[in-house]
mmCIF file of C-alpha atoms (C1' of nucleotides) in Angstrom:
data_model
loop_
_atom_site.group_PDB
_atom_site.id
_atom_site.type_symbol
_atom_site.label_atom_id
_atom_site.label_comp_id
_atom_site.label_asym_id
_atom_site.label_seq_id
_atom_site.Cartn_x
_atom_site.Cartn_y
_atom_site.Cartn_z
ATOM 1 C CA MET N 41 17.410 21.698 39.242
ATOM 2 C CA ASN N 42 15.441 18.857 40.058
ATOM 3 C CA THR N 43 17.534 16.077 41.730
ATOM 4 C CA VAL N 44 14.904 14.423 43.663
ATOM 5 C CA PRO N 45 14.513 10.815 41.756
ATOM 6 C CA VAL N 46 11.028 10.153 40.436
ATOM 7 C CA ASP N 47 8.873 7.297 41.830
ATOM 8 C CA TYR N 48 7.302 5.809 38.554
ATOM 9 C CA VAL N 49 5.312 2.459 38.993
ATOM 10 C CA LEU N 50 4.989 1.279 35.365
ATOM 11 C CA ASP N 51 2.176 -1.276 36.554
ATOM 12 C CA ASP N 52 0.109 1.308 37.737
ATOM 13 C CA GLN N 53 0.234 3.541 34.741
ATOM 14 C CA ILE N 54 -3.058 3.652 32.673
ATOM 15 C CA GLY N 55 -1.276 3.374 29.618
ATOM 16 C CA PHE N 56 0.462 0.154 30.199
ATOM 17 C CA LEU N 57 -2.766 -1.176 31.944
ATOM 18 C CA LEU N 58 -4.692 -0.548 28.874
ATOM 19 C CA ARG N 59 -2.209 -2.321 26.729
ATOM 20 C CA LEU N 60 -2.274 -5.435 29.115
ATOM 21 C CA ALA N 61 -6.424 -5.319 29.008
ATOM 22 C CA SER N 62 -6.076 -5.089 25.085
ATOM 23 C CA GLN N 63 -3.748 -7.785 24.829
ATOM 24 C CA ARG N 64 -5.949 -10.203 27.003
ATOM 25 C CA HIS N 65 -8.977 -9.080 25.013
ATOM 26 C CA SER N 66 -7.275 -9.857 21.824
ATOM 27 C CA GLY N 67 -6.582 -13.457 22.640
ATOM 28 C CA ILE N 68 -10.063 -14.157 23.899
ATOM 29 C CA PHE N 69 -11.177 -12.586 20.461
ATOM 30 C CA GLN N 70 -9.003 -14.704 18.447
ATOM 31 C CA ARG N 71 -10.181 -17.879 19.994
ATOM 32 C CA ASN N 72 -13.712 -17.143 19.801
ATOM 33 C CA VAL N 73 -14.823 -15.123 16.802
ATOM 34 C CA VAL N 74 -16.398 -16.641 13.780
ATOM 35 C CA GLY N 75 -14.050 -17.231 10.791
ATOM 36 C CA LYS N 76 -10.540 -16.081 10.686
ATOM 37 C CA LEU N 77 -11.326 -12.357 11.574
ATOM 38 C CA THR N 78 -9.201 -9.761 13.578
ATOM 39 C CA PRO N 79 -10.830 -7.283 16.078
ATOM 40 C CA THR N 80 -10.592 -4.466 13.697
ATOM 41 C CA GLN N 81 -11.903 -6.566 10.669
ATOM 42 C CA PHE N 82 -14.836 -7.210 13.010
ATOM 43 C CA SER N 83 -15.540 -3.637 13.842
ATOM 44 C CA THR N 84 -15.264 -2.709 10.287
ATOM 45 C CA LEU N 85 -17.864 -5.303 9.242
ATOM 46 C CA ILE N 86 -20.302 -3.965 12.084
ATOM 47 C CA ARG N 87 -19.963 -0.423 10.826
ATOM 48 C CA ILE N 88 -20.727 -1.318 7.116
ATOM 49 C CA SER N 89 -23.671 -3.520 8.017
ATOM 50 C CA GLU N 90 -24.980 -0.312 10.217
ATOM 51 C CA GLN N 91 -24.505 2.146 7.153
ATOM 52 C CA GLY N 92 -25.385 -0.112 4.416
ATOM 53 C CA GLU N 93 -23.093 1.607 1.875
ATOM 54 C CA VAL N 94 -20.385 4.231 2.965
ATOM 55 C CA SER N 95 -17.473 5.725 1.427
ATOM 56 C CA GLN N 96 -13.737 4.171 2.641
ATOM 57 C CA ASN N 97 -12.931 7.537 4.182
ATOM 58 C CA ARG N 98 -16.059 7.818 6.237
ATOM 59 C CA LEU N 99 -15.787 4.240 7.024
ATOM 60 C CA GLY N 100 -12.341 4.959 8.615
ATOM 61 C CA ARG N 101 -14.112 7.683 10.884
ATOM 62 C CA LEU N 102 -16.727 5.510 11.901
ATOM 63 C CA ALA N 103 -14.736 2.527 13.020
ATOM 64 C CA ALA N 104 -11.691 4.928 14.221
ATOM 65 C CA MET N 105 -9.137 4.166 12.060
ATOM 66 C CA ASP N 106 -6.469 5.909 9.956
ATOM 67 C CA VAL N 107 -7.111 6.328 6.260
ATOM 68 C CA ALA N 108 -3.919 4.243 5.927
ATOM 69 C CA THR N 109 -5.360 1.557 8.276
ATOM 70 C CA ILE N 110 -8.849 1.298 7.048
ATOM 71 C CA LYS N 111 -7.727 0.792 3.228
ATOM 72 C CA GLY N 112 -5.486 -2.436 4.313
ATOM 73 C CA VAL N 113 -8.478 -3.631 6.348
ATOM 74 C CA VAL N 114 -10.927 -3.073 3.682
ATOM 75 C CA ASP N 115 -8.440 -4.813 1.001
ATOM 76 C CA ARG N 116 -8.552 -7.959 3.270
ATOM 77 C CA LEU N 117 -12.144 -8.059 3.722
ATOM 78 C CA LYS N 118 -12.750 -7.829 -0.094
ATOM 79 C CA ALA N 119 -10.093 -10.891 -0.347
ATOM 80 C CA LYS N 120 -12.186 -12.834 1.932
ATOM 81 C CA GLY N 121 -15.525 -11.853 -0.190
ATOM 82 C CA LEU N 122 -17.132 -10.261 2.631
ATOM 83 C CA VAL N 123 -17.280 -6.778 1.503
ATOM 84 C CA GLN N 124 -17.750 -5.240 -2.102
ATOM 85 C CA ALA N 125 -16.581 -1.924 -3.605
ATOM 86 C CA HIS N 126 -17.889 0.050 -6.534
ATOM 87 C CA ALA N 127 -17.174 3.611 -7.866
ATOM 88 C CA ASP N 128 -19.739 6.473 -6.748
ATOM 89 C CA PRO N 129 -21.347 7.962 -10.001
ATOM 90 C CA LYS N 130 -21.998 11.239 -8.299
ATOM 91 C CA ASP N 131 -18.344 11.821 -6.627
ATOM 92 C CA LYS N 132 -15.410 10.091 -8.595
ATOM 93 C CA ARG N 133 -13.251 10.494 -5.556
ATOM 94 C CA ARG N 134 -15.421 8.007 -3.645
ATOM 95 C CA ILE N 135 -15.528 4.017 -3.530
ATOM 96 C CA ALA N 136 -18.672 2.933 -2.046
ATOM 97 C CA ILE N 137 -18.147 -0.016 0.356
ATOM 98 C CA SER N 138 -20.865 -2.432 1.181
ATOM 99 C CA LEU N 139 -21.358 -6.032 2.462
ATOM 100 C CA THR N 140 -21.522 -8.936 0.092
ATOM 101 C CA ALA N 141 -24.374 -11.785 0.379
ATOM 102 C CA THR N 142 -21.665 -13.794 2.298
ATOM 103 C CA GLY N 143 -20.951 -10.916 4.344
ATOM 104 C CA HIS N 144 -24.727 -10.301 5.291
ATOM 105 C CA GLN N 145 -25.144 -13.886 6.066
ATOM 106 C CA ILE N 146 -22.252 -13.952 8.646
ATOM 107 C CA MET N 147 -23.254 -10.820 10.552
ATOM 108 C CA ASP N 148 -25.735 -12.422 12.828
ATOM 109 C CA ASP N 149 -23.197 -15.394 14.249
ATOM 110 C CA LEU N 150 -20.552 -12.408 14.483
ATOM 111 C CA LYS N 151 -22.544 -10.506 16.408
ATOM 112 C CA ARG N 152 -23.500 -13.200 18.829
ATOM 113 C CA ALA N 153 -19.666 -14.212 19.006
ATOM 114 C CA GLY N 154 -19.037 -10.567 19.683
ATOM 115 C CA LEU N 155 -21.304 -10.431 22.744
ATOM 116 C CA GLU N 156 -19.821 -13.762 24.102
ATOM 117 C CA ILE N 157 -16.227 -11.993 23.578
ATOM 118 C CA SER N 158 -17.301 -9.313 25.934
ATOM 119 C CA ASP N 159 -18.734 -11.274 28.424
ATOM 120 C CA LEU N 160 -15.704 -13.396 28.554
ATOM 121 C CA THR N 161 -13.494 -10.484 28.865
ATOM 122 C CA LEU N 162 -15.514 -8.846 31.293
ATOM 123 C CA GLU N 163 -15.913 -12.204 33.381
ATOM 124 C CA PRO N 164 -13.633 -11.113 36.148
ATOM 125 C CA LEU N 165 -15.717 -8.205 36.963
ATOM 126 C CA THR N 166 -19.213 -8.105 38.656
ATOM 127 C CA GLU N 167 -22.260 -6.670 36.475
ATOM 128 C CA ALA N 168 -21.902 -3.292 38.208
ATOM 129 C CA GLU N 169 -18.048 -3.257 37.886
ATOM 130 C CA SER N 170 -18.257 -3.813 34.044
ATOM 131 C CA GLN N 171 -20.747 -1.091 33.672
ATOM 132 C CA THR N 172 -18.616 1.248 35.640
ATOM 133 C CA LEU N 173 -15.655 0.420 33.574
ATOM 134 C CA VAL N 174 -17.469 1.161 30.328
ATOM 135 C CA THR N 175 -18.391 4.351 31.622
ATOM 136 C CA LEU N 176 -14.976 5.410 32.614
ATOM 137 C CA LEU N 177 -13.591 4.218 29.257
ATOM 138 C CA LYS N 178 -16.131 6.126 27.337
ATOM 139 C CA LYS N 179 -15.180 9.233 29.234
ATOM 140 C CA ILE N 180 -11.228 9.083 28.452
ATOM 141 C CA SER N 181 -11.878 8.086 24.823
ATOM 142 C CA MET O 1187 -32.395 -22.435 14.530
ATOM 143 C CA ASN O 1188 -32.092 -19.037 15.864
ATOM 144 C CA THR O 1189 -33.818 -16.348 13.629
ATOM 145 C CA VAL O 1190 -33.903 -13.578 16.226
ATOM 146 C CA PRO O 1191 -31.564 -10.734 15.086
ATOM 147 C CA VAL O 1192 -28.830 -9.636 17.527
ATOM 148 C CA ASP O 1193 -28.813 -6.386 19.157
ATOM 149 C CA TYR O 1194 -25.004 -5.267 18.821
ATOM 150 C CA VAL O 1195 -23.920 -2.108 19.831
ATOM 151 C CA LEU O 1196 -20.281 -1.361 19.025
ATOM 152 C CA ASP O 1197 -19.746 1.668 20.916
ATOM 153 C CA ASP O 1198 -20.873 -0.274 24.123
ATOM 154 C CA GLN O 1199 -18.176 -3.180 23.740
ATOM 155 C CA ILE O 1200 -15.072 -3.456 26.095
ATOM 156 C CA GLY O 1201 -12.882 -4.228 23.184
ATOM 157 C CA PHE O 1202 -13.847 -1.325 21.038
ATOM 158 C CA LEU O 1203 -13.677 1.165 24.084
ATOM 159 C CA LEU O 1204 -10.113 -0.382 24.988
ATOM 160 C CA ARG O 1205 -8.960 0.497 21.472
ATOM 161 C CA LEU O 1206 -10.391 4.073 21.683
ATOM 162 C CA ALA O 1207 -8.749 4.880 25.020
ATOM 163 C CA SER O 1208 -5.514 3.320 23.785
ATOM 164 C CA GLN O 1209 -5.393 5.469 20.736
ATOM 165 C CA ARG O 1210 -6.158 8.555 22.805
ATOM 166 C CA HIS O 1211 -3.245 7.749 25.445
ATOM 167 C CA SER O 1212 -0.848 7.079 22.352
ATOM 168 C CA GLY O 1213 -1.667 10.677 20.752
ATOM 169 C CA ILE O 1214 -1.086 12.144 24.408
ATOM 170 C CA PHE O 1215 1.943 10.195 24.659
ATOM 171 C CA GLN O 1216 3.539 10.796 21.491
ATOM 172 C CA ARG O 1217 3.059 14.644 22.062
ATOM 173 C CA ASN O 1218 4.630 14.721 25.537
ATOM 174 C CA VAL O 1219 7.344 12.118 25.630
ATOM 175 C CA VAL O 1220 11.083 13.122 25.817
ATOM 176 C CA GLY O 1221 12.756 11.953 22.797
ATOM 177 C CA LYS O 1222 11.207 10.365 19.989
ATOM 178 C CA LEU O 1223 10.129 7.252 22.042
ATOM 179 C CA THR O 1224 7.214 5.039 21.589
ATOM 180 C CA PRO O 1225 4.742 3.776 24.648
ATOM 181 C CA THR O 1226 6.558 0.139 24.231
ATOM 182 C CA GLN O 1227 10.029 1.541 24.112
ATOM 183 C CA PHE O 1228 9.299 3.787 27.020
ATOM 184 C CA SER O 1229 7.746 0.465 28.927
ATOM 185 C CA THR O 1230 10.888 -1.459 27.956
ATOM 186 C CA LEU O 1231 13.451 0.985 29.231
ATOM 187 C CA ILE O 1232 11.619 1.505 32.588
ATOM 188 C CA ARG O 1233 11.754 -2.359 32.916
ATOM 189 C CA ILE O 1234 15.594 -2.359 32.030
ATOM 190 C CA SER O 1235 16.255 0.430 34.649
ATOM 191 C CA GLU O 1236 14.209 -1.614 37.333
ATOM 192 C CA GLN O 1237 16.570 -4.797 36.549
ATOM 193 C CA GLY O 1238 19.790 -3.281 35.921
ATOM 194 C CA GLU O 1239 20.625 -6.139 33.638
ATOM 195 C CA VAL O 1240 18.365 -8.656 32.098
ATOM 196 C CA SER O 1241 18.208 -11.172 29.136
ATOM 197 C CA GLN O 1242 16.035 -10.227 26.336
ATOM 198 C CA ASN O 1243 13.564 -13.024 26.754
ATOM 199 C CA ARG O 1244 12.859 -12.284 30.123
ATOM 200 C CA LEU O 1245 12.596 -8.633 29.251
ATOM 201 C CA GLY O 1246 9.784 -9.401 26.964
ATOM 202 C CA ARG O 1247 7.724 -11.082 29.751
ATOM 203 C CA LEU O 1248 8.503 -8.386 32.035
ATOM 204 C CA ALA O 1249 7.243 -5.663 29.533
ATOM 205 C CA ALA O 1250 4.341 -7.878 28.359
ATOM 206 C CA MET O 1251 5.601 -8.338 24.690
ATOM 207 C CA ASP O 1252 5.891 -11.320 22.444
ATOM 208 C CA VAL O 1253 9.555 -12.624 21.956
ATOM 209 C CA ALA O 1254 9.501 -11.337 18.200
ATOM 210 C CA THR O 1255 8.251 -8.132 19.308
ATOM 211 C CA ILE O 1256 10.813 -7.332 22.343
ATOM 212 C CA LYS O 1257 13.685 -8.016 19.682
ATOM 213 C CA GLY O 1258 12.315 -5.257 17.535
ATOM 214 C CA VAL O 1259 12.103 -2.756 20.217
ATOM 215 C CA VAL O 1260 15.453 -3.812 21.851
ATOM 216 C CA ASP O 1261 17.081 -3.354 18.283
ATOM 217 C CA ARG O 1262 15.598 0.383 18.159
ATOM 218 C CA LEU O 1263 16.741 1.075 21.357
ATOM 219 C CA LYS O 1264 20.224 0.183 20.651
ATOM 220 C CA ALA O 1265 20.273 2.064 17.387
ATOM 221 C CA LYS O 1266 19.237 5.143 19.427
ATOM 222 C CA GLY O 1267 22.223 4.240 21.682
ATOM 223 C CA LEU O 1268 19.894 4.269 24.929
ATOM 224 C CA VAL O 1269 20.536 0.317 25.570
ATOM 225 C CA GLN O 1270 23.617 -1.968 25.468
ATOM 226 C CA ALA O 1271 23.939 -5.779 24.937
ATOM 227 C CA HIS O 1272 26.537 -8.263 25.648
ATOM 228 C CA ALA O 1273 26.599 -12.161 25.618
ATOM 229 C CA ASP O 1274 26.283 -13.804 29.116
ATOM 230 C CA PRO O 1275 29.540 -15.977 29.857
ATOM 231 C CA LYS O 1276 27.662 -18.429 32.023
ATOM 232 C CA ASP O 1277 24.726 -19.029 29.475
ATOM 233 C CA LYS O 1278 25.622 -18.549 25.925
ATOM 234 C CA ARG O 1279 21.920 -18.733 24.975
ATOM 235 C CA ARG O 1280 21.865 -15.455 26.903
ATOM 236 C CA ILE O 1281 22.156 -11.680 25.990
ATOM 237 C CA ALA O 1282 22.321 -9.247 28.840
ATOM 238 C CA ILE O 1283 20.579 -6.170 28.016
ATOM 239 C CA SER O 1284 21.468 -2.765 30.048
ATOM 240 C CA LEU O 1285 20.893 0.918 29.940
ATOM 241 C CA THR O 1286 23.957 3.089 28.360
ATOM 242 C CA ALA O 1287 24.941 6.267 30.336
ATOM 243 C CA THR O 1288 22.733 8.081 28.142
ATOM 244 C CA GLY O 1289 20.008 5.987 28.786
ATOM 245 C CA HIS O 1290 20.622 6.301 32.374
ATOM 246 C CA GLN O 1291 20.694 10.092 32.027
ATOM 247 C CA ILE O 1292 17.256 10.278 30.454
ATOM 248 C CA MET O 1293 15.242 8.079 32.887
ATOM 249 C CA ASP O 1294 14.428 10.673 35.251
ATOM 250 C CA ASP O 1295 12.846 12.952 32.542
ATOM 251 C CA LEU O 1296 11.232 10.033 31.007
ATOM 252 C CA LYS O 1297 9.634 9.088 34.267
ATOM 253 C CA ARG O 1298 8.456 12.703 34.845
ATOM 254 C CA ALA O 1299 7.075 12.802 31.299
ATOM 255 C CA GLY O 1300 5.353 9.498 32.110
ATOM 256 C CA LEU O 1301 3.656 10.807 35.404
ATOM 257 C CA GLU O 1302 2.523 14.054 33.321
ATOM 258 C CA ILE O 1303 1.122 11.684 30.177
ATOM 259 C CA SER O 1304 -0.979 9.609 32.754
ATOM 260 C CA ASP O 1305 -2.452 12.735 34.503
ATOM 261 C CA LEU O 1306 -3.364 13.917 31.035
ATOM 262 C CA THR O 1307 -4.983 10.669 30.006
ATOM 263 C CA LEU O 1308 -6.751 10.632 33.122
ATOM 264 C CA GLU O 1309 -7.773 14.336 33.061
ATOM 265 C CA PRO O 1310 -11.622 13.640 32.270
ATOM 266 C CA LEU O 1311 -12.118 11.696 35.454
ATOM 267 C CA THR O 1312 -11.989 12.614 39.054
ATOM 268 C CA GLU O 1313 -9.403 11.172 41.425
ATOM 269 C CA ALA O 1314 -11.583 8.554 42.620
ATOM 270 C CA GLU O 1315 -12.637 7.442 39.220
ATOM 271 C CA SER O 1316 -9.122 7.305 38.100
ATOM 272 C CA GLN O 1317 -8.445 4.867 40.904
ATOM 273 C CA THR O 1318 -11.405 2.744 39.986
ATOM 274 C CA LEU O 1319 -10.593 2.733 36.475
ATOM 275 C CA VAL O 1320 -7.006 1.468 37.177
ATOM 276 C CA THR O 1321 -8.328 -1.073 39.678
ATOM 277 C CA LEU O 1322 -10.754 -2.523 37.235
ATOM 278 C CA LEU O 1323 -8.345 -2.714 34.362
ATOM 279 C CA LYS O 1324 -5.938 -4.708 36.603
ATOM 280 C CA LYS O 1325 -8.719 -7.191 36.990
ATOM 281 C CA ILE O 1326 -9.076 -7.860 33.634
ATOM 282 C CA SER O 1327 -5.626 -7.973 32.740
ATOM 283 C "C1'" DC F 826 26.085 -40.534 30.602
ATOM 284 C "C1'" DT F 827 22.711 -40.124 27.296
ATOM 285 C "C1'" DT F 828 18.364 -38.627 25.910
ATOM 286 C "C1'" DT F 829 14.748 -36.018 26.663
ATOM 287 C "C1'" DA F 830 12.632 -31.740 28.015
ATOM 288 C "C1'" DA F 831 12.899 -26.963 28.474
ATOM 289 C "C1'" DC F 832 14.602 -22.448 27.746
ATOM 290 C "C1'" DT F 833 16.543 -18.739 24.776
ATOM 291 C "C1'" DG F 834 17.125 -16.258 20.961
ATOM 292 C "C1'" DT F 835 16.234 -15.551 15.719
ATOM 293 C "C1'" DT F 836 13.308 -14.932 11.643
ATOM 294 C "C1'" DT F 837 9.430 -14.862 8.509
ATOM 295 C "C1'" DG F 838 4.704 -13.921 7.626
ATOM 296 C "C1'" DC F 839 0.697 -11.514 8.270
ATOM 297 C "C1'" DA F 840 -2.136 -7.904 10.206
ATOM 298 C "C1'" DT F 841 -2.665 -3.552 12.554
ATOM 299 C "C1'" DA F 842 -1.760 1.334 13.417
ATOM 300 C "C1'" DC F 843 -0.563 6.189 12.298
ATOM 301 C "C1'" DG F 844 2.174 10.461 10.218
ATOM 302 C "C1'" DA F 845 3.125 12.304 5.804
ATOM 303 C "C1'" DA F 846 3.261 13.200 1.152
ATOM 304 C "C1'" DT F 847 0.953 13.029 -3.284
ATOM 305 C "C1'" DG F 848 -2.537 13.105 -6.854
ATOM 306 C "C1'" DA F 849 -7.386 13.445 -8.411
ATOM 307 C "C1'" DT F 850 -11.756 15.233 -7.654
ATOM 308 C "C1'" DA F 851 -15.469 18.512 -5.421
ATOM 309 C "C1'" DT F 852 -17.229 22.751 -3.979
ATOM 310 C "C1'" DG F 853 -17.427 27.186 -1.832
ATOM 311 C "C1'" DC F 854 -16.718 31.885 -2.739
ATOM 312 C "C1'" DA F 855 -14.830 35.934 -4.664
ATOM 313 C "C1'" DT G 710 -15.964 31.328 -14.247
ATOM 314 C "C1'" DG G 711 -11.949 30.579 -11.628
ATOM 315 C "C1'" DC G 712 -9.073 29.617 -7.817
ATOM 316 C "C1'" DA G 713 -8.465 28.375 -2.853
ATOM 317 C "C1'" DT G 714 -9.756 25.110 0.194
ATOM 318 C "C1'" DA G 715 -11.424 20.469 1.403
ATOM 319 C "C1'" DT G 716 -12.004 15.856 0.699
ATOM 320 C "C1'" DC G 717 -10.874 11.285 -0.896
ATOM 321 C "C1'" DA G 718 -7.987 7.536 -1.754
ATOM 322 C "C1'" DT G 719 -3.279 5.669 -2.302
ATOM 323 C "C1'" DT G 720 1.425 4.981 -1.249
ATOM 324 C "C1'" DC G 721 5.590 4.962 1.632
ATOM 325 C "C1'" DG G 722 8.068 4.575 6.023
ATOM 326 C "C1'" DT G 723 8.299 3.158 10.925
ATOM 327 C "C1'" DA G 724 6.737 0.224 14.746
ATOM 328 C "C1'" DT G 725 4.051 -2.817 17.140
ATOM 329 C "C1'" DG G 726 2.222 -7.383 17.914
ATOM 330 C "C1'" DC G 727 1.779 -12.583 17.640
ATOM 331 C "C1'" DA G 728 1.999 -17.356 15.747
ATOM 332 C "C1'" DA G 729 5.327 -20.627 14.000
ATOM 333 C "C1'" DA G 730 9.418 -22.667 12.676
ATOM 334 C "C1'" DC G 731 14.103 -22.945 13.833
ATOM 335 C "C1'" DA G 732 18.574 -23.641 15.878
ATOM 336 C "C1'" DG G 733 21.425 -23.541 19.832
ATOM 337 C "C1'" DT G 734 22.001 -24.218 24.688
ATOM 338 C "C1'" DT G 735 21.227 -25.830 29.244
ATOM 339 C "C1'" DA G 736 19.160 -28.772 32.739
ATOM 340 C "C1'" DA G 737 16.671 -32.863 34.382
ATOM 341 C "C1'" DA G 738 15.280 -37.350 34.150
ATOM 342 C "C1'" DG G 739 16.737 -42.170 33.275
#
DNA sequence: CTTTAACTGTTTGCATACGAATGATATGCA
DNA sequence: TGCATATCATTCGTATGCAAACAGTTAAAG
């Protein structure tokens, strides 16, 4: 039997703070990214450009998205004409995803915008603090 | 004219890392929370219990949620029987939100679970690192 | 006192996000 | 070979999350 009231300060909890920081970052992203891309669409494009050609399932793992989520993201990127899909002749289950010519063309601008967005997000911190934050976040991921 | 390719490492970007950390936290939350509550529903309950009675709009600001988002969250909490709403006689625009008796009863268990979830999320870090992370996240929120 | 501005709540549309279930296909091992 | 297991893509249901448009209400400015 525990009758002692619990002292819970929401504003100090890691989960709440992660959501706040993500929200601010999303806002900055939206105002600065090239084209009308979302953060997940952006990450997906980066992963595809790194891989050249990749199955949808593997792409989801690389971009840290659920299979149901990555399907929607790929569908919207296809609709934008930035990626294409074609069946894998060796494995009929697989659908190979790759960048279109247009997709290739915007990658450099996207990467530049991405770096700028990261800088703006970390603007309240010093260089050393930014490095620390990145290191700590990697540890709890 | 810029022809130099940009060196962009997705795994080092603050936005990507925030998403990864949020995902891990959500998984821990889901496995440890009392009842079938989501992190946003949890935060909302905490805010209501802090305020006693609060308008839906103000509740959204306190919990850092869009007006459209908070409406859905409150609707689902009402469906679970944890919160109630009644019209404000002084201001016909307002809807006063408060906890039900059931809602009150589970708050202590919820807070205990919340602290446990934070501990589990920060488990890979030392006490000092956890404090640093919290401090840095507050700065970029 | 009236018009204007600000606030509150609702709804719609789009885009994540994830669990669970399903069906098709591959592959390893008995 | 043949079956158990694993992988891949899709679909469904639920829950955020935000912009924008809308209507009702209140308060402030003139």
